[in-house]
PDB file of C-alpha atoms in Angstrom:
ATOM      1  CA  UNK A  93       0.000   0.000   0.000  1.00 67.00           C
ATOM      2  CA  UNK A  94       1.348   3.307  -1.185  1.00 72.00           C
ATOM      3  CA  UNK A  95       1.751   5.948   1.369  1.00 72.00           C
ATOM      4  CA  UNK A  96      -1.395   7.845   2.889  1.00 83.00           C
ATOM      5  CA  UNK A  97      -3.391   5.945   1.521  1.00 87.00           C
ATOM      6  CA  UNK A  98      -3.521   3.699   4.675  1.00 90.00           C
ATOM      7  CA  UNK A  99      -4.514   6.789   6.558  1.00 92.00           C
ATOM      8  CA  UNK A 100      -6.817   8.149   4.053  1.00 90.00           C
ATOM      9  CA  UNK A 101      -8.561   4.401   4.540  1.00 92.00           C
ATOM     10  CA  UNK A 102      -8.410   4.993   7.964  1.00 94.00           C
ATOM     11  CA  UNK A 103     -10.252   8.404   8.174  1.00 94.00           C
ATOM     12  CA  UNK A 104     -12.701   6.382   6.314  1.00 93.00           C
ATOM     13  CA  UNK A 105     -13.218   3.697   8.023  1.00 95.00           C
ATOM     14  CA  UNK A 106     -13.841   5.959  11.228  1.00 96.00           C
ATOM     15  CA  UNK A 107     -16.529   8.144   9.711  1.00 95.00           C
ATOM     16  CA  UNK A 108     -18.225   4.948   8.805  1.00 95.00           C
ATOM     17  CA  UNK A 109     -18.314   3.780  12.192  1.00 96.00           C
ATOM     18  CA  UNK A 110     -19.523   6.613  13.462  1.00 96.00           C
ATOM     19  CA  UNK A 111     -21.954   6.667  11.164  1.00 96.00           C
ATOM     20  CA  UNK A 112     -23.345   2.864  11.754  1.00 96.00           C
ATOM     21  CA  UNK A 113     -23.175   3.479  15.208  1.00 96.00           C
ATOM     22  CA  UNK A 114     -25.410   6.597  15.357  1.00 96.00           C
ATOM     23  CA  UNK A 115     -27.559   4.447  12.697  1.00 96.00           C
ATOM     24  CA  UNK A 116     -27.736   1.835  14.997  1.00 96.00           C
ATOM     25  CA  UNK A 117     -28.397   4.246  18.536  1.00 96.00           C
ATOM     26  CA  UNK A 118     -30.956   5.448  16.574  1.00 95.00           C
ATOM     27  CA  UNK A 119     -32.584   2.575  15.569  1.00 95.00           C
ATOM     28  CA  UNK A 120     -33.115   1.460  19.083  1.00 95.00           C
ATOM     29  CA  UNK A 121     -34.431   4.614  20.535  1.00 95.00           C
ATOM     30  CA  UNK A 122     -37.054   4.572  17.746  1.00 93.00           C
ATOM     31  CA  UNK A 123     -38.024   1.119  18.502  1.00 92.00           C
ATOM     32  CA  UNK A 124     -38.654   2.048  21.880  1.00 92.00           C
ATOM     33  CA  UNK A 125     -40.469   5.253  21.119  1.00 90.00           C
ATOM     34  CA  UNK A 126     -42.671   2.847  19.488  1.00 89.00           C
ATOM     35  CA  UNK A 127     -42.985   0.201  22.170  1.00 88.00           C
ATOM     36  CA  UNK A 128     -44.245   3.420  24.461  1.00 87.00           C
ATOM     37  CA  UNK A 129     -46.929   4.714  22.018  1.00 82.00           C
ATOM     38  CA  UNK A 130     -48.747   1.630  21.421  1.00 73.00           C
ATOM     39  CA  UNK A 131     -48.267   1.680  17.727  1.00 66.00           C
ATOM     40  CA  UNK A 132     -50.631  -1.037  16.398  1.00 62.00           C
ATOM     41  CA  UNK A 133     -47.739  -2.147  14.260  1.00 63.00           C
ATOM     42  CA  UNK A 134     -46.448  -3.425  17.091  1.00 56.00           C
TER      43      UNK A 134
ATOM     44  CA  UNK B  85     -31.780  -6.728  12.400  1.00 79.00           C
ATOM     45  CA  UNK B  86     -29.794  -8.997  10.474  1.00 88.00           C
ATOM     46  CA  UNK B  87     -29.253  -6.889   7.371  1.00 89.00           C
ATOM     47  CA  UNK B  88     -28.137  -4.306   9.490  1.00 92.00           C
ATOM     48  CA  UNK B  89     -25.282  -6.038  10.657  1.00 94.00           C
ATOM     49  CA  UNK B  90     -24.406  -7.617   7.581  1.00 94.00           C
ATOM     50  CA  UNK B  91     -24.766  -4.098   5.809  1.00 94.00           C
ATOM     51  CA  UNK B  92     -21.810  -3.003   8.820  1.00 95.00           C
ATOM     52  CA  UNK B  93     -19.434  -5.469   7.706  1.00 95.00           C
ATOM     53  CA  UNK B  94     -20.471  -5.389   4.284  1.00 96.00           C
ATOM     54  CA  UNK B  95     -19.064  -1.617   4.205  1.00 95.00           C
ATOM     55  CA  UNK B  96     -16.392  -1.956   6.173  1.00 95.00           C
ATOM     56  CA  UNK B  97     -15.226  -4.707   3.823  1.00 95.00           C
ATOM     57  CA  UNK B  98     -15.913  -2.374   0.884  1.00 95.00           C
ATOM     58  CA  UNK B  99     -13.757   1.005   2.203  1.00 95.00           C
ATOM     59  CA  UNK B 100     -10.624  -1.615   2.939  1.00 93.00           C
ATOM     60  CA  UNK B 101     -11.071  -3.275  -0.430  1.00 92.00           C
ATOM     61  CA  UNK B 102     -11.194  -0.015  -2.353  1.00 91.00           C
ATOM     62  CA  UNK B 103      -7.864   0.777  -0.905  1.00 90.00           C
ATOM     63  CA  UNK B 104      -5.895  -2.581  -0.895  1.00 89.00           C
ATOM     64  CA  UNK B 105      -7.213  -4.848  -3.779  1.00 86.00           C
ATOM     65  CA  UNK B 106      -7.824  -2.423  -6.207  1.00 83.00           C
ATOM     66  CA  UNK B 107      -5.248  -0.443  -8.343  1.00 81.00           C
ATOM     67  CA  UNK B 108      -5.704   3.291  -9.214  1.00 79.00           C
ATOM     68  CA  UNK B 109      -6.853   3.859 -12.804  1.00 78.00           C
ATOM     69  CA  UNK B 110      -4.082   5.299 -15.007  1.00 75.00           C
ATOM     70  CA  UNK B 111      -4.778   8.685 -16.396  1.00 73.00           C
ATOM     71  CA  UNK B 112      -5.564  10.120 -12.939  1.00 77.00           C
ATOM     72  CA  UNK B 113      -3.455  11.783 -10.574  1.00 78.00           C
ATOM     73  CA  UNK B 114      -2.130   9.441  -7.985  1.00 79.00           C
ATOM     74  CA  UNK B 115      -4.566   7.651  -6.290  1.00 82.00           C
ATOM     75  CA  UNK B 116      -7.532   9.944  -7.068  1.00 82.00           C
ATOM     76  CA  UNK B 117      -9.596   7.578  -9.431  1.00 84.00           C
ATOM     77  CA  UNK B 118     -10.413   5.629  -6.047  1.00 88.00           C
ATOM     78  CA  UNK B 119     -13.153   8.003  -4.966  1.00 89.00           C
ATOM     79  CA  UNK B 120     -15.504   6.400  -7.778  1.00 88.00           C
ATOM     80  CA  UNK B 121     -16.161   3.845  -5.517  1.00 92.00           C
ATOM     81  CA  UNK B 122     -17.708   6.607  -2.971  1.00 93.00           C
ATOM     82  CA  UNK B 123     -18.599   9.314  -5.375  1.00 93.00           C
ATOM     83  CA  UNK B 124     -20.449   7.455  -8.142  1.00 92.00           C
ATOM     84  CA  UNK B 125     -22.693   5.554  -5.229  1.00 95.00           C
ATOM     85  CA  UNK B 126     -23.752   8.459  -3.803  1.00 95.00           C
ATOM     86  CA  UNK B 127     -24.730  10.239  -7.161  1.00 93.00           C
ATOM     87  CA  UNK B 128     -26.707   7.018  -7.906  1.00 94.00           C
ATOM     88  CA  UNK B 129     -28.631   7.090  -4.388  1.00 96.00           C
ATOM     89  CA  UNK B 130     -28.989  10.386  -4.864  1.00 95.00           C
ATOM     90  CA  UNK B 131     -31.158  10.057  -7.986  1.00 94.00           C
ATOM     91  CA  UNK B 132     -33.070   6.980  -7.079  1.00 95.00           C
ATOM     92  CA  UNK B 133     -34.166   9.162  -3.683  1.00 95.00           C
ATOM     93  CA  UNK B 134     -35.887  11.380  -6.057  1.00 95.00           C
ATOM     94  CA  UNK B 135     -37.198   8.354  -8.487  1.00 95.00           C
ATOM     95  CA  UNK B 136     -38.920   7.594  -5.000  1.00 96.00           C
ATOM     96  CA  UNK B 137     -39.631  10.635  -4.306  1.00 96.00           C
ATOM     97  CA  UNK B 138     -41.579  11.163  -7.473  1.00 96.00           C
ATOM     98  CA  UNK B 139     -43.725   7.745  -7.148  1.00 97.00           C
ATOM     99  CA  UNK B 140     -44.106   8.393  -3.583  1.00 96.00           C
ATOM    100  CA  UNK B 141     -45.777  11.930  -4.473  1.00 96.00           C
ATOM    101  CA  UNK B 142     -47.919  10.327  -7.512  1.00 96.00           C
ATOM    102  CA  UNK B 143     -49.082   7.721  -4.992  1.00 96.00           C
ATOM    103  CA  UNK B 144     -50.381  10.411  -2.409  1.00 95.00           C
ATOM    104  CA  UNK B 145     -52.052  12.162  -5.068  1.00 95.00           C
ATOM    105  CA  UNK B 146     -53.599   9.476  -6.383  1.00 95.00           C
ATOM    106  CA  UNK B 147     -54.544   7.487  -2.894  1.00 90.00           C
ATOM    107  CA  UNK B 148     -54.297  10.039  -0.568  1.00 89.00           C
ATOM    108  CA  UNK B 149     -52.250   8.142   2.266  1.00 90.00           C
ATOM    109  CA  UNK B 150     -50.078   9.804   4.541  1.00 90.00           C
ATOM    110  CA  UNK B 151     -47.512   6.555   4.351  1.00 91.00           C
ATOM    111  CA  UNK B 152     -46.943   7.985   0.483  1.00 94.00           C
ATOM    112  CA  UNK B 153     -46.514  11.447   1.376  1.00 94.00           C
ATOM    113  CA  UNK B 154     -43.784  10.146   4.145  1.00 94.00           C
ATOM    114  CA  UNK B 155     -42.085   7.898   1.536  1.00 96.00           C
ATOM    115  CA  UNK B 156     -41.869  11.477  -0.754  1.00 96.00           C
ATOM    116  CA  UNK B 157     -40.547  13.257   2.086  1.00 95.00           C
ATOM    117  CA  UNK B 158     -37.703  11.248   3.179  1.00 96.00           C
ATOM    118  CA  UNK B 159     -36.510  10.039   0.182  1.00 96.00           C
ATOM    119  CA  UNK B 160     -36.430  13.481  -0.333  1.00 96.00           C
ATOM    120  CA  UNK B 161     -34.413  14.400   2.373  1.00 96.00           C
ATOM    121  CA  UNK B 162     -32.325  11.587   1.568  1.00 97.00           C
ATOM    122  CA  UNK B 163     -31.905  12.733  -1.880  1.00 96.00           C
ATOM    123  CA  UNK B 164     -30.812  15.993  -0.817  1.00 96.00           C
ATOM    124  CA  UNK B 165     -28.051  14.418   1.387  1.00 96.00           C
ATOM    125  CA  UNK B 166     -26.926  12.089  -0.523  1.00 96.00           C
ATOM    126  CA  UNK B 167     -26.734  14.490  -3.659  1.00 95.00           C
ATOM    127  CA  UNK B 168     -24.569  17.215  -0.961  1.00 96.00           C
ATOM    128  CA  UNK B 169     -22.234  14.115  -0.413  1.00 95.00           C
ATOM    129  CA  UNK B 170     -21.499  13.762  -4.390  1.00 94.00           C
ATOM    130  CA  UNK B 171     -20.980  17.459  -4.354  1.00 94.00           C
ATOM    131  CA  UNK B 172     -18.098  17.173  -1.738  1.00 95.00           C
ATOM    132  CA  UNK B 173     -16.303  14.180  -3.132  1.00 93.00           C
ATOM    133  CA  UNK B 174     -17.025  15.496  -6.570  1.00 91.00           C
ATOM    134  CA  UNK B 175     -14.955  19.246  -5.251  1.00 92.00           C
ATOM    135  CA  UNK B 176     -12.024  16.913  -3.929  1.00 91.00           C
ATOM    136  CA  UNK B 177     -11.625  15.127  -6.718  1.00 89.00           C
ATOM    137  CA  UNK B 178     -11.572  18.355  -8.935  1.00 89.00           C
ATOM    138  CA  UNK B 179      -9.416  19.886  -6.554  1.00 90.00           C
ATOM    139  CA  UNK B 180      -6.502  17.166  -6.804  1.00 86.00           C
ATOM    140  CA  UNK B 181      -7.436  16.869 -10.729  1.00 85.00           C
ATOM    141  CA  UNK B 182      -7.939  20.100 -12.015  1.00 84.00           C
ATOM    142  CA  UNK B 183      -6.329  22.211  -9.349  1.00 85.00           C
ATOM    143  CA  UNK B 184      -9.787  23.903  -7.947  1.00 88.00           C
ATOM    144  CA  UNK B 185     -12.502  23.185  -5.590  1.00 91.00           C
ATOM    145  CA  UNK B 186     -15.255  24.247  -7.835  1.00 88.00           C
ATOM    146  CA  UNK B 187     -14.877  25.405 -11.873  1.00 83.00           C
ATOM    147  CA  UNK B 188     -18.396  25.729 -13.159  1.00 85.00           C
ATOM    148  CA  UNK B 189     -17.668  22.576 -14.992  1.00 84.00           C
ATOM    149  CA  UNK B 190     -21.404  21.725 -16.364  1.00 83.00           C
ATOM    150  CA  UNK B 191     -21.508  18.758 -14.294  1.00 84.00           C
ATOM    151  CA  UNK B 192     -21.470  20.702 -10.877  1.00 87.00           C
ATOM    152  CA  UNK B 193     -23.523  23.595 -12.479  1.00 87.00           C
ATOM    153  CA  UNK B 194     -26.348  20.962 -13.206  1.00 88.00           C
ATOM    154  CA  UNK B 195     -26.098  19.632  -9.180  1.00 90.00           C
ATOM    155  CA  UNK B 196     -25.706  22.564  -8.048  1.00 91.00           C
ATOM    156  CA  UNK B 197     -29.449  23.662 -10.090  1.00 92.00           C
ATOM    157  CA  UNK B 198     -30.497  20.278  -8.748  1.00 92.00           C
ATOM    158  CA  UNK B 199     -29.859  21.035  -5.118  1.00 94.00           C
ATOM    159  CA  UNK B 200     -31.575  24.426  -4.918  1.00 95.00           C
ATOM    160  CA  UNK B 201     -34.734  22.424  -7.256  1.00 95.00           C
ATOM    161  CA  UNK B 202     -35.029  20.188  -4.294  1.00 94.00           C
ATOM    162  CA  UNK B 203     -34.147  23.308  -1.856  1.00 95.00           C
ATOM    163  CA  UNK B 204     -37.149  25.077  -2.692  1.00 95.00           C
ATOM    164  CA  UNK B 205     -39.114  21.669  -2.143  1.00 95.00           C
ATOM    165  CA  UNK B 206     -38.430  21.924   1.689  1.00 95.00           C
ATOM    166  CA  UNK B 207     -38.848  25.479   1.885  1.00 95.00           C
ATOM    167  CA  UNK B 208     -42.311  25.019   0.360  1.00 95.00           C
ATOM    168  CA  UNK B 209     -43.074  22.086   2.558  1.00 94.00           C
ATOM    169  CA  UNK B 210     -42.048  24.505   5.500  1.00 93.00           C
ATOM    170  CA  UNK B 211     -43.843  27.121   3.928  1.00 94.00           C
ATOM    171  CA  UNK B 212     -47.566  26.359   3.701  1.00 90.00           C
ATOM    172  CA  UNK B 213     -49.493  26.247   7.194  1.00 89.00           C
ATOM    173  CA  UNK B 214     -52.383  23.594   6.435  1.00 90.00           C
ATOM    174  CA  UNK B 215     -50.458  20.119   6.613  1.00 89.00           C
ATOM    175  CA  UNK B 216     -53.013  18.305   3.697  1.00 90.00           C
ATOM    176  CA  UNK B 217     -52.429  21.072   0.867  1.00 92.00           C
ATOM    177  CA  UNK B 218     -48.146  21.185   2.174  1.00 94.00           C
ATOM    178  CA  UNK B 219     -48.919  17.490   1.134  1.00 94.00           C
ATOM    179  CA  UNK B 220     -50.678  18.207  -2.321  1.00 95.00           C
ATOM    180  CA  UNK B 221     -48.188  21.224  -2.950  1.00 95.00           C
ATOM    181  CA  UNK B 222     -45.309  19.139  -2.152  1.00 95.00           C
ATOM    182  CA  UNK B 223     -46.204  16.191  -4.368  1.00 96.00           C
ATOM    183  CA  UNK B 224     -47.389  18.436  -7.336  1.00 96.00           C
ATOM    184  CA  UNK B 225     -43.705  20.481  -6.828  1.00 96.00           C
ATOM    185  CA  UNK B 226     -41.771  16.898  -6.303  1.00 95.00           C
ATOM    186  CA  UNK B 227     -43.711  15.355  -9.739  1.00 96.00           C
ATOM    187  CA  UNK B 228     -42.507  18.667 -11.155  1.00 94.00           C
ATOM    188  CA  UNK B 229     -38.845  18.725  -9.748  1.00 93.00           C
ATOM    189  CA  UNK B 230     -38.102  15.020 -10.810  1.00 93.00           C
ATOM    190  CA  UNK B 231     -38.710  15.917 -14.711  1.00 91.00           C
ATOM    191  CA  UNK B 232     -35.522  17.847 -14.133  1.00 89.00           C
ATOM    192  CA  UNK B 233     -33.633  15.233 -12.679  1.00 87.00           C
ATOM    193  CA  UNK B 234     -32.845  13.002 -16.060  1.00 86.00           C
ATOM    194  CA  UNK B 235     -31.936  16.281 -17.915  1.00 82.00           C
ATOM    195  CA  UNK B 236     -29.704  17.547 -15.076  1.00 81.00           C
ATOM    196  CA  UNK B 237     -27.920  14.145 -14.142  1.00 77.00           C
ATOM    197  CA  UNK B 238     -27.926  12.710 -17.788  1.00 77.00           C
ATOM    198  CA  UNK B 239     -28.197  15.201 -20.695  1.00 78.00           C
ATOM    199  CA  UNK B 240     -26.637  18.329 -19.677  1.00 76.00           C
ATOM    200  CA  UNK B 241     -23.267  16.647 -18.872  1.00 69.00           C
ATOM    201  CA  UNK B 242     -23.176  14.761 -21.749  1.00 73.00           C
ATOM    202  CA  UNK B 243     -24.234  17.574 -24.723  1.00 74.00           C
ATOM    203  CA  UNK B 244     -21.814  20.042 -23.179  1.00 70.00           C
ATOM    204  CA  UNK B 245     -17.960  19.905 -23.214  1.00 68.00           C
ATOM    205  CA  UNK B 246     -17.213  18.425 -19.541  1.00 66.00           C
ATOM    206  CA  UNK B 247     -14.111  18.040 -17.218  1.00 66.00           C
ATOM    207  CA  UNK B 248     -16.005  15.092 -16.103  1.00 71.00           C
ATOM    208  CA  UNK B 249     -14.379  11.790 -16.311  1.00 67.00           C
ATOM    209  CA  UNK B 250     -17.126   9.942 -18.199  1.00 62.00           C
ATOM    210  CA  UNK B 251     -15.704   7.482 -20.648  1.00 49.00           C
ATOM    211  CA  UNK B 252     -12.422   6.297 -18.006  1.00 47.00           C
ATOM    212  CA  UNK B 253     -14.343   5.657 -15.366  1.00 51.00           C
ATOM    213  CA  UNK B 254     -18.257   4.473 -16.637  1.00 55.00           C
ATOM    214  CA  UNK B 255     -17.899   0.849 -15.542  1.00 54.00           C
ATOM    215  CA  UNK B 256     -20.707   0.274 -18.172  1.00 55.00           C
ATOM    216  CA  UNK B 257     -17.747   1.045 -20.996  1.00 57.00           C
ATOM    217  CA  UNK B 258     -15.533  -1.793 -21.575  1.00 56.00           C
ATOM    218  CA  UNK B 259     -11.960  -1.768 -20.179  1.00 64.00           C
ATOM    219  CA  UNK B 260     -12.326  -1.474 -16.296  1.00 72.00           C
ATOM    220  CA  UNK B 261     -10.669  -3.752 -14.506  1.00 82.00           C
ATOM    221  CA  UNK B 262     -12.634  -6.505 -13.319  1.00 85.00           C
ATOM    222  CA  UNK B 263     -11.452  -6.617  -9.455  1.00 87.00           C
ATOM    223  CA  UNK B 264     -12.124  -2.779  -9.536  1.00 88.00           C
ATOM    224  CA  UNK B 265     -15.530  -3.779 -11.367  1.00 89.00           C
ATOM    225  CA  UNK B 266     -16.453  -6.262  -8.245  1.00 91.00           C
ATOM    226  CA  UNK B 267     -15.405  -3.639  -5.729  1.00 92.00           C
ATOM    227  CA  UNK B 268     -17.776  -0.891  -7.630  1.00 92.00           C
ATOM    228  CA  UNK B 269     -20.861  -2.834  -7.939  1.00 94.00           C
ATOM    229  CA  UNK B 270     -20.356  -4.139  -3.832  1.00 95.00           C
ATOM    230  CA  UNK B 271     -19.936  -0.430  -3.063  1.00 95.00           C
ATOM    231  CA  UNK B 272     -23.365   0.439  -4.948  1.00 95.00           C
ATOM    232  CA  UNK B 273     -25.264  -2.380  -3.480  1.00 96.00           C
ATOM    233  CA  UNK B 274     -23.717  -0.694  -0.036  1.00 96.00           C
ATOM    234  CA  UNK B 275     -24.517   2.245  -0.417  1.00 96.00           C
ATOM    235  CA  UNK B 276     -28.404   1.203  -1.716  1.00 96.00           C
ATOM    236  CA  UNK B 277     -29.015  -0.748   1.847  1.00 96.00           C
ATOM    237  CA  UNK B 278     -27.605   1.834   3.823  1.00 96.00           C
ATOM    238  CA  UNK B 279     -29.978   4.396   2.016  1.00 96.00           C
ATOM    239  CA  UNK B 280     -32.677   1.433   2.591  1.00 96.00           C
ATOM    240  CA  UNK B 281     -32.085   1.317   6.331  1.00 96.00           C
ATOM    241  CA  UNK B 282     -32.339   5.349   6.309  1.00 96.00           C
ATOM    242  CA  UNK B 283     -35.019   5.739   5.135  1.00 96.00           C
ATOM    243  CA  UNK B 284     -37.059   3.253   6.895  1.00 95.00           C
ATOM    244  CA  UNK B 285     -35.594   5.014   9.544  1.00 95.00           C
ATOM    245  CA  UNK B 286     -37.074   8.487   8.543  1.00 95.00           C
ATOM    246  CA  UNK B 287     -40.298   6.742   7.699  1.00 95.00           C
ATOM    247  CA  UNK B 288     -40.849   5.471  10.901  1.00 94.00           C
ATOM    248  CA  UNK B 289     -39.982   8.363  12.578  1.00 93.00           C
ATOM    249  CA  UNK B 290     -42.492  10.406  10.492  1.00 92.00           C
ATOM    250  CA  UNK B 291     -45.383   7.562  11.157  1.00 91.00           C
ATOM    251  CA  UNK B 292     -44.813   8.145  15.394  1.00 90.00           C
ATOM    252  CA  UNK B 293     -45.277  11.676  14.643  1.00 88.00           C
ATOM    253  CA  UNK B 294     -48.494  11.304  12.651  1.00 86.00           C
ATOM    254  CA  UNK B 295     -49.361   8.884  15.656  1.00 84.00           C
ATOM    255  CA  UNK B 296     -49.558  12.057  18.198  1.00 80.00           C
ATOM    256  CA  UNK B 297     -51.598  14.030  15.602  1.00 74.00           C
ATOM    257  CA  UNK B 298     -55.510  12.558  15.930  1.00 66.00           C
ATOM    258  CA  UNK B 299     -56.498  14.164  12.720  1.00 66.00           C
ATOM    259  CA  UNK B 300     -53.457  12.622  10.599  1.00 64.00           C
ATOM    260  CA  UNK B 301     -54.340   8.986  12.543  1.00 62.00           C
ATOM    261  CA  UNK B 302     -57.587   8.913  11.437  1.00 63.00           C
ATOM    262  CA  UNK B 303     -57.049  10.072   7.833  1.00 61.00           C
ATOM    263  CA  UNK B 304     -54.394   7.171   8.091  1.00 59.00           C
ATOM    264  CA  UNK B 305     -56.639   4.872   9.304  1.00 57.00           C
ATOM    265  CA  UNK B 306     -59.318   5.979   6.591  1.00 55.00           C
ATOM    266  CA  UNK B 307     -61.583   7.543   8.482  1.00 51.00           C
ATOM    267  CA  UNK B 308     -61.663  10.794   6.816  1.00 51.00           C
ATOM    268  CA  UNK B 309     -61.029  11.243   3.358  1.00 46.00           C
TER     269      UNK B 309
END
């Protein structure tokens, strides 16, 4: 691998796991939003 | 919940692969060529958002139903993020390729038109007071904005002298190397889910609102018209 471009995959690879992780925080507080207001769906 | 976690690892096997089992493409500035396998996703999100958009809004016009009027709405939004995302890794690729952030090139004049299209679609959802014409105004302006969309993305570009790499990089032309190929198509079929899982997301958001609003529940539940 040529140099930087570990670091640039890196960067990357951080911002997606931020990402997945707020998808994923988020994702379970909706789920329980909808647990509390007796959504028929569920 | 499955999906989820495969779409995790699914990406995070995609960014490392687009970095160590791929080679740049020659004709391109060091290792620039590798943001096709971000940039070119995004665009193509971007502009199936608004495809949704579009049949979402033709739906709620035709049925009425609030869960068609969501779809619009957040594929919307999505649209519009997904289409500032190409922007940005569409500037840094100019930037190491043709020494500039932003050149008026007709490819970022055309998103750029497209952005403030889909601009004024939020600003006259925000705009109008009475939630069920928003809805009608918002469908009629997203059926409207989405005509745009093939002429902008497509025609403009390609009848107008661009800086854009079209022919090096089109993985439809012949020529691309196959492991790049493989890497390209995982990264759109990435980037699809993940837009999937958002916008389910924003959907179900939207429906717990509409849960806390009695006249929206009943019109959702048919009992108004």
């Amino acid at each position: 691998m040529k140099d930087g471009l570990g670091f640039v995959m890196a960067v990357n690879l951080v911002i997606w796991f931020g990402i997945a992780c707020y998808l994923f925080a988020l994702d379970r507080k909706i789920r329980k939003m909808e647990e509390a207001s007796g959504d028929p769906r569920k | 919940m499955i999906y989820k976690i495969l779409l995790a690892v699914w990406m995070t096997f995609i960014i490392v692969a687009s970095f160590m089992f791929t080679e740049a493409a020659s004709g391109f500035p060091g290792e620039t060529s590798r943001i096709l396998f971000f940039h070119v996703p995004q665009a193509w999100v971007a502009t199936l958002c608004f495809l949704l958009s579009m049949i979402g809004s033709a739906l709620y016009l035709a049925k009425r139903r609030l869960g068609s009027d969501d779809l619009a709405h957040s594929a919307a939004e999505l649209g519009f993020l997904f289409c500032i995302l190409a922007t940005v890794t569409g500037s840094i690729f100019a930037k190491a390729t043709w020494g500039s952030y932003w050149n008026w090139d007709p490819r970022e004049t055309s998103i750029v038109i497209l952005l403030m299209i889909y601009g004024a679609y939020f600003a006259l959802r925000s705009a109008v007071p009475d939630p069920e014409k928003k809805r009608v105004f918002a469908a009629v302006y997203s059926i409207l904005a989405f005509v745009t969309v093939p002429f902008l993305v497509f025609v403009v570009p390609r009848i107008t002298t661009s800086l854009h790499p079209e022919d090096t990089m089109n993985p439809a032309k012949p020529g691309m190397d196959p492991r790049t190929l493989k890497v390209f198509l995982g990264s759109l079929f990435a980037y699809t889910t993940l837009f999937v899982w958002m916008l389910r997301l924003r959907m179900r958001l939207l429906y717990l609102e509409h849960l806390k609003d009695p006249i929206a529940r009943m019109r959702r539940d048919g009992g108004i018209e």
